[in-house]
XYZ file of C-alpha atoms in Angstrom:
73
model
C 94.232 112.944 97.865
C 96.520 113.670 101.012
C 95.638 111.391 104.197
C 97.422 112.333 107.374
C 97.505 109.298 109.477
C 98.227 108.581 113.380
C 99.247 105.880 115.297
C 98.791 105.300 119.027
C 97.805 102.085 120.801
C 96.870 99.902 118.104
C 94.202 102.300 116.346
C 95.504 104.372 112.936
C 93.262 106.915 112.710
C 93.471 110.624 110.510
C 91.689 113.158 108.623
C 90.475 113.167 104.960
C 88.382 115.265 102.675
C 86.211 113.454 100.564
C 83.021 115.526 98.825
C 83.978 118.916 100.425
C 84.089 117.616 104.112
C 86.752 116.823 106.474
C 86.417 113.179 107.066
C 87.667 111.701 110.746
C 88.437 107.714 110.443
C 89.673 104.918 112.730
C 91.146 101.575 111.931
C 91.699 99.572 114.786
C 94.912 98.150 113.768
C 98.623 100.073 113.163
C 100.187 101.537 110.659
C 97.010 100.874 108.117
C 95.752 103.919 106.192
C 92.459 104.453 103.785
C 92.311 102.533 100.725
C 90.766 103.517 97.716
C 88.338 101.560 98.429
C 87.314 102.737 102.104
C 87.374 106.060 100.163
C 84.832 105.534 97.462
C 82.736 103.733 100.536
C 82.324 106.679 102.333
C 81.945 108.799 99.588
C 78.610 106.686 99.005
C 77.686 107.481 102.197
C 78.304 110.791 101.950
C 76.148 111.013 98.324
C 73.346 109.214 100.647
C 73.327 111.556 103.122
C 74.968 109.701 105.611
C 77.447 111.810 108.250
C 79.188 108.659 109.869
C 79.627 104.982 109.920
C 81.251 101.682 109.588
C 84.599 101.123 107.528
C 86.198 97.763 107.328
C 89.177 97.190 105.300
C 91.363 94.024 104.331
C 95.113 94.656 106.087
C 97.988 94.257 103.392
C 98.337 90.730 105.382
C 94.698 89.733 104.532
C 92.994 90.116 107.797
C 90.019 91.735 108.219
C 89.678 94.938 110.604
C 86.888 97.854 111.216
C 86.609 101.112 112.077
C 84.669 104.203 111.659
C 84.212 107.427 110.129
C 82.593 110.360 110.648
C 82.529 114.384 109.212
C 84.535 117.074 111.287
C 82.295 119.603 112.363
């Protein structure tokens, strides 16, 4: 699975598919990316019927930041 990721201002954000949609996400940090993890959460969602949300992640430096996702319409 291919995630393009941008920087700008402190916020890494991109576009994923996950489940046949194209997945928008923010992490409000730089340089991070989606995890396996973050990627199996929102494909939960997803399953549940769920077209956005929360996303928090663990940074490779252990701290703790959030974000969101949501489906590209």
């Amino acid at each position: 699975m291919k995630t393009k990721v941008k920087v700008r201002k402190g916020i890494s954000k991109g576009i994923v598919r996950i489940c046949s949609h194209n997945i928008e996400w923010r992490l409000n940090g730089k340089g991070l990316k989606l995890w396996d993890m973050e990627i199996e959460q929102i494909q939960n969602s997803l399953i549940e019927n769920y077209m956005s949300g929360d996303l928090r992640t663990i940074t490779p430096n252990g701290n703790t930041v959030s974000g969101w996702w949501s489906i590209l319409y």
